[in-house]
mmCIF file of N, CA and C in Angstrom:
data_model
loop_
_atom_site.group_PDB
_atom_site.id
_atom_site.type_symbol
_atom_site.label_atom_id
_atom_site.label_comp_id
_atom_site.label_asym_id
_atom_site.label_seq_id
_atom_site.Cartn_x
_atom_site.Cartn_y
_atom_site.Cartn_z
ATOM 1 N N MET A 1 0.050 -7.146 20.478
ATOM 2 C CA MET A 1 0.583 -7.750 18.912
ATOM 3 C C MET A 1 1.955 -7.654 18.788
ATOM 4 N N ASP A 2 2.621 -8.875 18.193
ATOM 5 C CA ASP A 2 4.354 -8.876 18.101
ATOM 6 C C ASP A 2 4.889 -7.987 17.097
ATOM 7 N N ALA A 3 6.094 -8.020 17.047
ATOM 8 C CA ALA A 3 7.147 -7.183 16.247
ATOM 9 C C ALA A 3 6.980 -7.883 14.966
ATOM 10 N N TYR A 4 7.013 -7.166 13.882
ATOM 11 C CA TYR A 4 7.983 -7.936 12.563
ATOM 12 C C TYR A 4 9.067 -7.480 12.113
ATOM 13 N N TYR A 5 9.873 -8.402 12.558
ATOM 14 C CA TYR A 5 11.308 -7.844 11.947
ATOM 15 C C TYR A 5 11.914 -8.909 11.532
ATOM 16 N N LEU A 6 12.563 -8.644 10.332
ATOM 17 C CA LEU A 6 13.509 -9.427 9.589
ATOM 18 C C LEU A 6 14.652 -8.650 9.225
ATOM 19 N N GLU A 7 15.927 -9.904 9.562
ATOM 20 C CA GLU A 7 17.457 -9.124 9.141
ATOM 21 C C GLU A 7 17.360 -9.056 7.469
ATOM 22 N N ALA A 8 18.133 -7.848 7.129
ATOM 23 C CA ALA A 8 18.958 -7.763 5.781
ATOM 24 C C ALA A 8 19.377 -9.109 5.264
ATOM 25 N N THR A 9 19.085 -9.253 4.035
ATOM 26 C CA THR A 9 20.055 -9.953 3.148
ATOM 27 C C THR A 9 20.642 -8.827 1.997
ATOM 28 N N PRO A 10 21.354 -9.616 1.199
ATOM 29 C CA PRO A 10 21.787 -9.262 -0.219
ATOM 30 C C PRO A 10 20.724 -8.811 -0.604
ATOM 31 N N LYS A 11 19.542 -9.532 -1.329
ATOM 32 C CA LYS A 11 18.582 -8.877 -1.777
ATOM 33 C C LYS A 11 17.716 -8.441 -1.211
ATOM 34 N N THR A 12 17.361 -8.693 -0.038
ATOM 35 C CA THR A 12 16.262 -8.017 0.940
ATOM 36 C C THR A 12 16.440 -6.976 1.978
ATOM 37 N N PRO A 13 15.540 -6.018 2.445
ATOM 38 C CA PRO A 13 15.838 -5.216 3.512
ATOM 39 C C PRO A 13 15.538 -5.885 4.487
ATOM 40 N N LYS A 14 16.174 -4.755 5.811
ATOM 41 C CA LYS A 14 15.591 -5.253 6.756
ATOM 42 C C LYS A 14 14.441 -4.724 7.124
ATOM 43 N N LEU A 15 13.725 -5.464 7.831
ATOM 44 C CA LEU A 15 12.425 -4.942 8.106
ATOM 45 C C LEU A 15 11.951 -5.118 9.562
ATOM 46 N N ASP A 16 12.075 -3.967 10.228
ATOM 47 C CA ASP A 16 11.800 -3.651 11.834
ATOM 48 C C ASP A 16 10.243 -3.140 11.921
ATOM 49 N N PHE A 17 9.733 -3.700 12.435
ATOM 50 C CA PHE A 17 8.050 -2.813 13.025
ATOM 51 C C PHE A 17 7.593 -3.462 14.450
ATOM 52 N N ASN A 18 7.970 -2.559 15.153
ATOM 53 C CA ASN A 18 7.806 -2.932 16.771
ATOM 54 C C ASN A 18 6.615 -2.291 16.910
ATOM 55 N N PRO A 19 5.205 -2.614 17.683
ATOM 56 C CA PRO A 19 4.272 -1.902 17.763
ATOM 57 C C PRO A 19 4.594 -1.373 18.811
ATOM 58 N N ASP A 20 5.236 -1.236 19.492
ATOM 59 C CA ASP A 20 5.647 -0.698 20.741
ATOM 60 C C ASP A 20 6.565 0.624 20.865
ATOM 61 N N ALA A 21 7.179 0.648 19.547
ATOM 62 C CA ALA A 21 7.780 1.481 19.075
ATOM 63 C C ALA A 21 7.346 2.455 18.159
ATOM 64 N N GLU A 22 7.798 3.749 17.837
ATOM 65 C CA GLU A 22 6.750 5.060 17.562
ATOM 66 C C GLU A 22 7.766 4.780 15.704
ATOM 67 N N THR A 23 8.888 4.159 15.661
ATOM 68 C CA THR A 23 9.315 4.419 14.544
ATOM 69 C C THR A 23 9.716 2.832 13.807
ATOM 70 N N PHE A 24 8.963 3.297 12.919
ATOM 71 C CA PHE A 24 9.333 1.436 11.601
ATOM 72 C C PHE A 24 10.139 1.427 10.752
ATOM 73 N N LEU A 25 11.108 0.507 10.471
ATOM 74 C CA LEU A 25 11.942 1.383 9.455
ATOM 75 C C LEU A 25 12.006 0.111 8.518
ATOM 76 N N ILE A 26 12.217 0.300 7.169
ATOM 77 C CA ILE A 26 12.823 -0.931 6.114
ATOM 78 C C ILE A 26 14.044 0.223 5.821
ATOM 79 N N SER A 27 15.061 -1.044 5.264
ATOM 80 C CA SER A 27 16.517 -0.123 5.481
ATOM 81 C C SER A 27 17.519 -1.348 4.312
ATOM 82 N N GLY A 28 18.163 -0.959 3.473
ATOM 83 C CA GLY A 28 18.883 -1.982 2.785
ATOM 84 C C GLY A 28 18.259 -1.848 1.349
ATOM 85 N N ARG A 29 18.592 -3.335 0.329
ATOM 86 C CA ARG A 29 18.440 -3.297 -0.845
ATOM 87 C C ARG A 29 17.253 -3.912 -0.981
ATOM 88 N N SER A 30 16.116 -3.894 -1.831
ATOM 89 C CA SER A 30 14.789 -4.597 -2.239
ATOM 90 C C SER A 30 14.663 -5.097 -3.524
ATOM 91 N N ILE A 31 15.477 -5.725 -3.491
ATOM 92 C CA ILE A 31 15.185 -6.741 -5.138
ATOM 93 C C ILE A 31 15.195 -8.638 -4.635
ATOM 94 N N PRO A 32 13.753 -8.812 -4.100
ATOM 95 C CA PRO A 32 13.870 -10.212 -4.092
ATOM 96 C C PRO A 32 13.328 -10.765 -5.353
ATOM 97 N N GLU A 33 13.232 -12.238 -5.396
ATOM 98 C CA GLU A 33 13.333 -12.876 -6.474
ATOM 99 C C GLU A 33 11.768 -12.538 -6.347
ATOM 100 N N ASN A 34 10.460 -12.413 -5.989
ATOM 101 C CA ASN A 34 9.537 -12.354 -5.207
ATOM 102 C C ASN A 34 9.354 -11.048 -4.257
ATOM 103 N N SER A 35 8.477 -9.879 -5.159
ATOM 104 C CA SER A 35 8.414 -9.107 -4.161
ATOM 105 C C SER A 35 7.256 -8.872 -3.294
ATOM 106 N N ILE A 36 6.748 -9.373 -4.249
ATOM 107 C CA ILE A 36 5.081 -9.998 -3.245
ATOM 108 C C ILE A 36 4.842 -11.113 -2.556
ATOM 109 N N GLU A 37 5.513 -11.938 -2.797
ATOM 110 C CA GLU A 37 6.006 -12.673 -1.789
ATOM 111 C C GLU A 37 6.732 -12.689 -0.749
ATOM 112 N N PHE A 38 7.535 -11.719 -0.820
ATOM 113 C CA PHE A 38 8.337 -11.519 0.351
ATOM 114 C C PHE A 38 7.856 -10.167 1.561
ATOM 115 N N TYR A 39 6.729 -9.317 0.532
ATOM 116 C CA TYR A 39 6.438 -8.242 1.178
ATOM 117 C C TYR A 39 4.898 -8.612 2.001
ATOM 118 N N LYS A 40 4.278 -9.416 1.602
ATOM 119 C CA LYS A 40 3.026 -10.263 2.033
ATOM 120 C C LYS A 40 2.784 -10.396 3.375
ATOM 121 N N PRO A 41 4.204 -11.094 3.974
ATOM 122 C CA PRO A 41 3.693 -10.968 5.432
ATOM 123 C C PRO A 41 3.734 -9.601 6.253
ATOM 124 N N LEU A 42 4.578 -8.661 5.934
ATOM 125 C CA LEU A 42 4.493 -7.278 6.154
ATOM 126 C C LEU A 42 3.253 -6.701 5.922
ATOM 127 N N LEU A 43 2.807 -6.814 4.738
ATOM 128 C CA LEU A 43 1.675 -6.025 4.368
ATOM 129 C C LEU A 43 0.269 -6.813 5.313
ATOM 130 N N ASP A 44 0.492 -8.064 5.770
ATOM 131 C CA ASP A 44 -0.620 -8.645 6.502
ATOM 132 C C ASP A 44 -0.383 -8.174 7.584
ATOM 133 N N TRP A 45 0.715 -8.221 8.613
ATOM 134 C CA TRP A 45 1.256 -7.418 9.587
ATOM 135 C C TRP A 45 0.780 -5.996 9.995
ATOM 136 N N LEU A 46 0.831 -5.107 8.763
ATOM 137 C CA LEU A 46 0.193 -4.111 8.671
ATOM 138 C C LEU A 46 -1.400 -3.506 8.532
ATOM 139 N N ASP A 47 -1.894 -4.748 7.728
ATOM 140 C CA ASP A 47 -3.771 -5.026 8.159
ATOM 141 C C ASP A 47 -4.064 -4.847 9.651
ATOM 142 N N LYS A 48 -3.322 -5.510 10.356
ATOM 143 C CA LYS A 48 -3.553 -5.782 11.965
ATOM 144 C C LYS A 48 -3.016 -4.272 13.009
ATOM 145 N N TYR A 49 -1.965 -4.145 12.350
ATOM 146 C CA TYR A 49 -1.753 -2.641 12.928
ATOM 147 C C TYR A 49 -2.576 -1.473 12.518
ATOM 148 N N VAL A 50 -3.196 -1.279 11.670
ATOM 149 C CA VAL A 50 -3.919 -0.276 11.173
ATOM 150 C C VAL A 50 -4.842 -0.315 12.125
ATOM 151 N N GLN A 51 -5.674 -1.199 12.486
ATOM 152 C CA GLN A 51 -6.652 -1.594 13.153
ATOM 153 C C GLN A 51 -6.260 -0.996 14.965
ATOM 154 N N ASN A 52 -5.489 -1.002 15.120
ATOM 155 C CA ASN A 52 -4.987 -0.323 16.492
ATOM 156 C C ASN A 52 -3.467 0.766 16.593
ATOM 157 N N PRO A 53 -3.420 1.476 15.810
ATOM 158 C CA PRO A 53 -2.359 1.769 15.460
ATOM 159 C C PRO A 53 -2.175 2.883 16.692
ATOM 160 N N LEU A 54 -1.012 3.364 17.224
ATOM 161 C CA LEU A 54 -0.236 4.247 18.190
ATOM 162 C C LEU A 54 -0.624 5.496 17.933
ATOM 163 N N GLU A 55 -0.463 6.264 18.519
ATOM 164 C CA GLU A 55 -0.938 7.810 18.560
ATOM 165 C C GLU A 55 -0.219 8.577 17.578
ATOM 166 N N SER A 56 1.089 8.045 17.316
ATOM 167 C CA SER A 56 2.066 8.384 16.573
ATOM 168 C C SER A 56 2.896 7.807 15.851
ATOM 169 N N THR A 57 2.915 7.395 14.369
ATOM 170 C CA THR A 57 4.171 6.499 13.812
ATOM 171 C C THR A 57 4.909 7.291 12.828
ATOM 172 N N ILE A 58 6.205 6.897 12.862
ATOM 173 C CA ILE A 58 7.100 7.403 11.578
ATOM 174 C C ILE A 58 7.641 6.549 11.048
ATOM 175 N N PHE A 59 7.420 6.435 9.922
ATOM 176 C CA PHE A 59 8.005 5.408 9.038
ATOM 177 C C PHE A 59 9.339 5.681 8.059
ATOM 178 N N GLU A 60 10.059 5.117 8.631
ATOM 179 C CA GLU A 60 11.660 5.039 8.065
ATOM 180 C C GLU A 60 12.101 4.536 6.760
ATOM 181 N N ILE A 61 12.355 5.157 5.450
ATOM 182 C CA ILE A 61 12.670 4.160 4.515
ATOM 183 C C ILE A 61 14.320 4.553 3.999
ATOM 184 N N LYS A 62 14.844 3.722 4.162
ATOM 185 C CA LYS A 62 16.451 4.089 4.165
ATOM 186 C C LYS A 62 16.764 3.002 3.115
ATOM 187 N N LEU A 63 16.140 3.115 1.980
ATOM 188 C CA LEU A 63 16.539 1.944 0.883
ATOM 189 C C LEU A 63 18.037 2.492 0.185
ATOM 190 N N GLU A 64 18.626 1.601 0.214
ATOM 191 C CA GLU A 64 20.034 1.915 -1.165
ATOM 192 C C GLU A 64 19.685 1.756 -2.545
ATOM 193 N N TYR A 65 18.615 0.895 -2.779
ATOM 194 C CA TYR A 65 18.247 0.518 -4.037
ATOM 195 C C TYR A 65 17.096 -0.028 -4.097
ATOM 196 N N PHE A 66 15.793 -0.378 -5.154
ATOM 197 C CA PHE A 66 15.065 -1.219 -4.900
ATOM 198 C C PHE A 66 14.364 -1.383 -6.376
ATOM 199 N N ASN A 67 14.085 -2.422 -6.368
ATOM 200 C CA ASN A 67 13.760 -3.052 -7.959
ATOM 201 C C ASN A 67 12.099 -2.199 -8.201
ATOM 202 N N THR A 68 11.452 -2.382 -10.056
ATOM 203 C CA THR A 68 10.377 -2.072 -10.030
ATOM 204 C C THR A 68 9.197 -2.834 -9.233
ATOM 205 N N SER A 69 9.410 -4.042 -8.950
ATOM 206 C CA SER A 69 8.330 -4.691 -8.395
ATOM 207 C C SER A 69 8.305 -4.271 -6.619
ATOM 208 N N SER A 70 9.217 -4.077 -6.024
ATOM 209 C CA SER A 70 9.246 -3.755 -4.754
ATOM 210 C C SER A 70 8.650 -2.119 -5.113
ATOM 211 N N SER A 71 8.548 -1.098 -5.840
ATOM 212 C CA SER A 71 8.309 -0.106 -5.711
ATOM 213 C C SER A 71 6.623 -0.269 -5.894
ATOM 214 N N LYS A 72 6.032 -1.495 -6.102
ATOM 215 C CA LYS A 72 4.396 -1.968 -6.018
ATOM 216 C C LYS A 72 4.091 -2.097 -4.873
ATOM 217 N N CYS A 73 5.002 -2.785 -4.497
ATOM 218 C CA CYS A 73 4.821 -3.095 -3.099
ATOM 219 C C CYS A 73 5.068 -1.894 -2.020
ATOM 220 N N LEU A 74 6.053 -1.026 -2.217
ATOM 221 C CA LEU A 74 5.626 -0.025 -1.506
ATOM 222 C C LEU A 74 4.784 0.858 -1.458
ATOM 223 N N VAL A 75 4.529 1.204 -2.442
ATOM 224 C CA VAL A 75 3.109 1.962 -2.522
ATOM 225 C C VAL A 75 1.855 1.107 -1.941
ATOM 226 N N GLU A 76 1.565 -0.180 -2.100
ATOM 227 C CA GLU A 76 0.727 -0.809 -0.924
ATOM 228 C C GLU A 76 0.663 -0.767 0.365
ATOM 229 N N ILE A 77 2.201 -0.685 0.550
ATOM 230 C CA ILE A 77 2.194 -0.244 1.835
ATOM 231 C C ILE A 77 2.117 0.783 2.885
ATOM 232 N N PHE A 78 2.201 2.061 1.854
ATOM 233 C CA PHE A 78 2.048 3.677 1.664
ATOM 234 C C PHE A 78 0.466 3.593 1.965
ATOM 235 N N ARG A 79 -0.100 2.876 1.231
ATOM 236 C CA ARG A 79 -1.699 3.091 1.155
ATOM 237 C C ARG A 79 -2.508 2.549 2.386
ATOM 238 N N LYS A 80 -1.560 1.570 3.175
ATOM 239 C CA LYS A 80 -2.213 1.015 4.569
ATOM 240 C C LYS A 80 -1.674 2.247 5.263
ATOM 241 N N LEU A 81 -0.832 3.029 5.090
ATOM 242 C CA LEU A 81 -0.172 4.197 6.263
ATOM 243 C C LEU A 81 -1.489 5.056 6.202
ATOM 244 N N GLU A 82 -1.961 5.385 4.902
ATOM 245 C CA GLU A 82 -2.777 6.233 4.823
ATOM 246 C C GLU A 82 -4.289 5.991 5.874
ATOM 247 N N LYS A 83 -4.342 4.783 5.982
ATOM 248 C CA LYS A 83 -5.731 4.568 6.843
ATOM 249 C C LYS A 83 -5.522 4.822 8.256
ATOM 250 N N ILE A 84 -3.859 4.726 8.888
ATOM 251 C CA ILE A 84 -3.780 5.669 10.056
ATOM 252 C C ILE A 84 -3.850 6.722 9.592
ATOM 253 N N LYS A 85 -3.761 7.509 8.758
ATOM 254 C CA LYS A 85 -3.956 9.290 8.992
ATOM 255 C C LYS A 85 -5.761 9.205 8.551
ATOM 256 N N GLU A 86 -6.010 8.842 8.395
ATOM 257 C CA GLU A 86 -7.505 8.618 8.108
ATOM 258 C C GLU A 86 -8.559 8.568 9.623
ATOM 259 N N GLN A 87 -7.649 7.850 10.444
ATOM 260 C CA GLN A 87 -8.342 7.670 11.915
ATOM 261 C C GLN A 87 -7.648 9.296 12.793
ATOM 262 N N GLY A 88 -7.143 9.746 12.097
ATOM 263 C CA GLY A 88 -6.789 11.212 13.047
ATOM 264 C C GLY A 88 -5.603 10.989 13.804
ATOM 265 N N LYS A 89 -4.478 9.774 13.581
ATOM 266 C CA LYS A 89 -3.380 9.881 14.073
ATOM 267 C C LYS A 89 -2.332 10.466 13.438
ATOM 268 N N SER A 90 -1.064 10.355 14.014
ATOM 269 C CA SER A 90 -0.231 10.743 13.395
ATOM 270 C C SER A 90 0.605 10.138 12.794
ATOM 271 N N ILE A 91 0.981 10.050 11.467
ATOM 272 C CA ILE A 91 1.910 9.267 10.921
ATOM 273 C C ILE A 91 2.564 10.337 9.632
ATOM 274 N N THR A 92 3.973 9.817 9.877
ATOM 275 C CA THR A 92 5.276 10.299 8.801
ATOM 276 C C THR A 92 5.866 9.544 8.490
ATOM 277 N N ILE A 93 6.174 9.477 6.650
ATOM 278 C CA ILE A 93 7.059 8.951 6.438
ATOM 279 C C ILE A 93 8.415 9.612 5.922
ATOM 280 N N ASP A 94 9.438 8.976 6.207
ATOM 281 C CA ASP A 94 10.731 9.983 6.171
ATOM 282 C C ASP A 94 11.548 9.291 5.344
ATOM 283 N N TRP A 95 11.769 9.816 4.002
ATOM 284 C CA TRP A 95 12.295 8.856 3.196
ATOM 285 C C TRP A 95 13.986 9.573 2.695
ATOM 286 N N TYR A 96 14.616 8.762 3.401
ATOM 287 C CA TYR A 96 15.910 9.041 3.376
ATOM 288 C C TYR A 96 17.230 8.647 1.782
ATOM 289 N N TYR A 97 18.085 9.537 1.672
ATOM 290 C CA TYR A 97 18.587 9.188 0.425
ATOM 291 C C TYR A 97 19.954 9.640 0.417
ATOM 292 N N GLU A 98 20.957 9.485 -0.207
ATOM 293 C CA GLU A 98 22.011 10.172 -0.283
ATOM 294 C C GLU A 98 22.201 11.238 -1.376
ATOM 295 N N GLU A 99 23.109 12.126 -0.762
ATOM 296 C CA GLU A 99 23.043 13.684 -1.372
ATOM 297 C C GLU A 99 23.330 13.143 -2.981
ATOM 298 N N GLU A 100 24.394 12.507 -3.177
ATOM 299 C CA GLU A 100 24.579 12.185 -4.753
ATOM 300 C C GLU A 100 23.702 11.038 -5.542
ATOM 301 N N ASP A 101 22.455 10.479 -4.660
ATOM 302 C CA ASP A 101 21.601 9.538 -5.256
ATOM 303 C C ASP A 101 20.461 9.892 -5.740
ATOM 304 N N GLU A 102 20.427 10.935 -7.106
ATOM 305 C CA GLU A 102 19.258 11.149 -7.832
ATOM 306 C C GLU A 102 18.232 10.403 -7.898
ATOM 307 N N ASP A 103 18.266 9.253 -8.222
ATOM 308 C CA ASP A 103 17.535 8.371 -8.644
ATOM 309 C C ASP A 103 16.516 7.806 -7.297
ATOM 310 N N MET A 104 17.255 7.724 -6.063
ATOM 311 C CA MET A 104 16.691 7.450 -4.883
ATOM 312 C C MET A 104 15.617 9.069 -4.170
ATOM 313 N N GLU A 105 16.101 10.117 -4.762
ATOM 314 C CA GLU A 105 15.676 11.200 -4.718
ATOM 315 C C GLU A 105 14.684 11.484 -5.358
ATOM 316 N N GLU A 106 14.809 11.413 -6.433
ATOM 317 C CA GLU A 106 13.187 11.126 -7.550
ATOM 318 C C GLU A 106 12.275 9.991 -7.256
ATOM 319 N N SER A 107 12.669 9.377 -6.705
ATOM 320 C CA SER A 107 11.875 8.217 -6.291
ATOM 321 C C SER A 107 10.890 8.545 -5.093
ATOM 322 N N GLY A 108 11.523 9.077 -4.175
ATOM 323 C CA GLY A 108 10.894 9.439 -3.182
ATOM 324 C C GLY A 108 9.882 10.821 -3.657
ATOM 325 N N GLU A 109 10.449 11.565 -4.426
ATOM 326 C CA GLU A 109 9.604 13.070 -4.771
ATOM 327 C C GLU A 109 8.330 12.110 -5.576
ATOM 328 N N ASP A 110 8.197 11.170 -6.065
ATOM 329 C CA ASP A 110 7.676 10.490 -7.087
ATOM 330 C C ASP A 110 6.478 9.846 -6.180
ATOM 331 N N PHE A 111 6.668 9.497 -4.845
ATOM 332 C CA PHE A 111 6.063 9.112 -3.980
ATOM 333 C C PHE A 111 5.119 9.943 -2.977
ATOM 334 N N LYS A 112 6.030 10.874 -2.808
ATOM 335 C CA LYS A 112 5.642 11.904 -1.853
ATOM 336 C C LYS A 112 4.011 12.926 -2.836
ATOM 337 N N GLN A 113 4.585 12.546 -4.359
ATOM 338 C CA GLN A 113 3.351 13.334 -5.014
ATOM 339 C C GLN A 113 1.855 12.350 -5.304
ATOM 340 N N ILE A 114 1.929 10.706 -4.833
ATOM 341 C CA ILE A 114 0.967 9.875 -4.872
ATOM 342 C C ILE A 114 0.137 9.795 -3.602
ATOM 343 N N ILE A 115 1.201 9.792 -2.322
ATOM 344 C CA ILE A 115 0.804 9.419 -1.123
ATOM 345 C C ILE A 115 0.234 10.394 -0.273
ATOM 346 N N LYS A 116 -0.991 10.132 0.468
ATOM 347 C CA LYS A 116 -1.762 11.462 1.395
ATOM 348 C C LYS A 116 -1.251 11.127 2.477
ATOM 349 N N VAL A 117 -0.102 10.979 2.815
ATOM 350 C CA VAL A 117 0.340 11.054 4.222
ATOM 351 C C VAL A 117 1.724 11.995 4.315
ATOM 352 N N PRO A 118 2.112 12.807 5.253
ATOM 353 C CA PRO A 118 3.379 13.532 5.240
ATOM 354 C C PRO A 118 4.484 13.013 5.081
ATOM 355 N N PHE A 119 4.897 13.441 3.789
ATOM 356 C CA PHE A 119 6.214 12.521 3.463
ATOM 357 C C PHE A 119 7.236 13.730 3.393
ATOM 358 N N LYS A 120 8.467 12.995 4.179
ATOM 359 C CA LYS A 120 9.614 14.074 4.298
ATOM 360 C C LYS A 120 10.748 13.793 3.445
ATOM 361 N N MET A 121 11.150 14.300 2.956
ATOM 362 C CA MET A 121 12.900 14.048 2.132
ATOM 363 C C MET A 121 13.871 14.323 3.248
ATOM 364 N N VAL A 122 14.609 13.285 3.243
ATOM 365 C CA VAL A 122 15.533 13.435 4.297
ATOM 366 C C VAL A 122 17.110 13.290 3.638
ATOM 367 N N GLU A 123 17.748 14.293 3.094
ATOM 368 C CA GLU A 123 19.557 13.777 2.383
ATOM 369 C C GLU A 123 20.132 13.466 3.439
ATOM 370 N N ILE A 124 21.018 12.705 3.544
ATOM 371 C CA ILE A 124 22.176 11.975 4.138
ATOM 372 C C ILE A 124 23.049 13.065 3.095
ATOM 373 N N LYS A 125 24.147 13.483 4.230
ATOM 374 C CA LYS A 125 25.240 13.959 3.300
ATOM 375 C C LYS A 125 26.801 13.115 3.848
#
């Protein structure tokens, strides 16, 4: 399976999903004009990955900011990751946020409440 990689732009995050690596990454800002269109190729890629995941996957979210439509796409991504856990594989979501960024911390806490995957809050000092 090929890796899925997109470099960050001022409006879209870096997406680094390499099936040979244990860690997947979304980082930067997520305010695309059309979030559904932007994230659809990644969601399709994840559908394939979920069919044959690694024994252990770490999913790192290092967003500076995201809009409401991106939030909905993140939930869709997290729902796909739940399927990995259902297969008995190890999956962890690490949510990074700046020490002073209460909005990002609160968003992570909100996701943590609704996602059935181990969700770790990581404060960046």
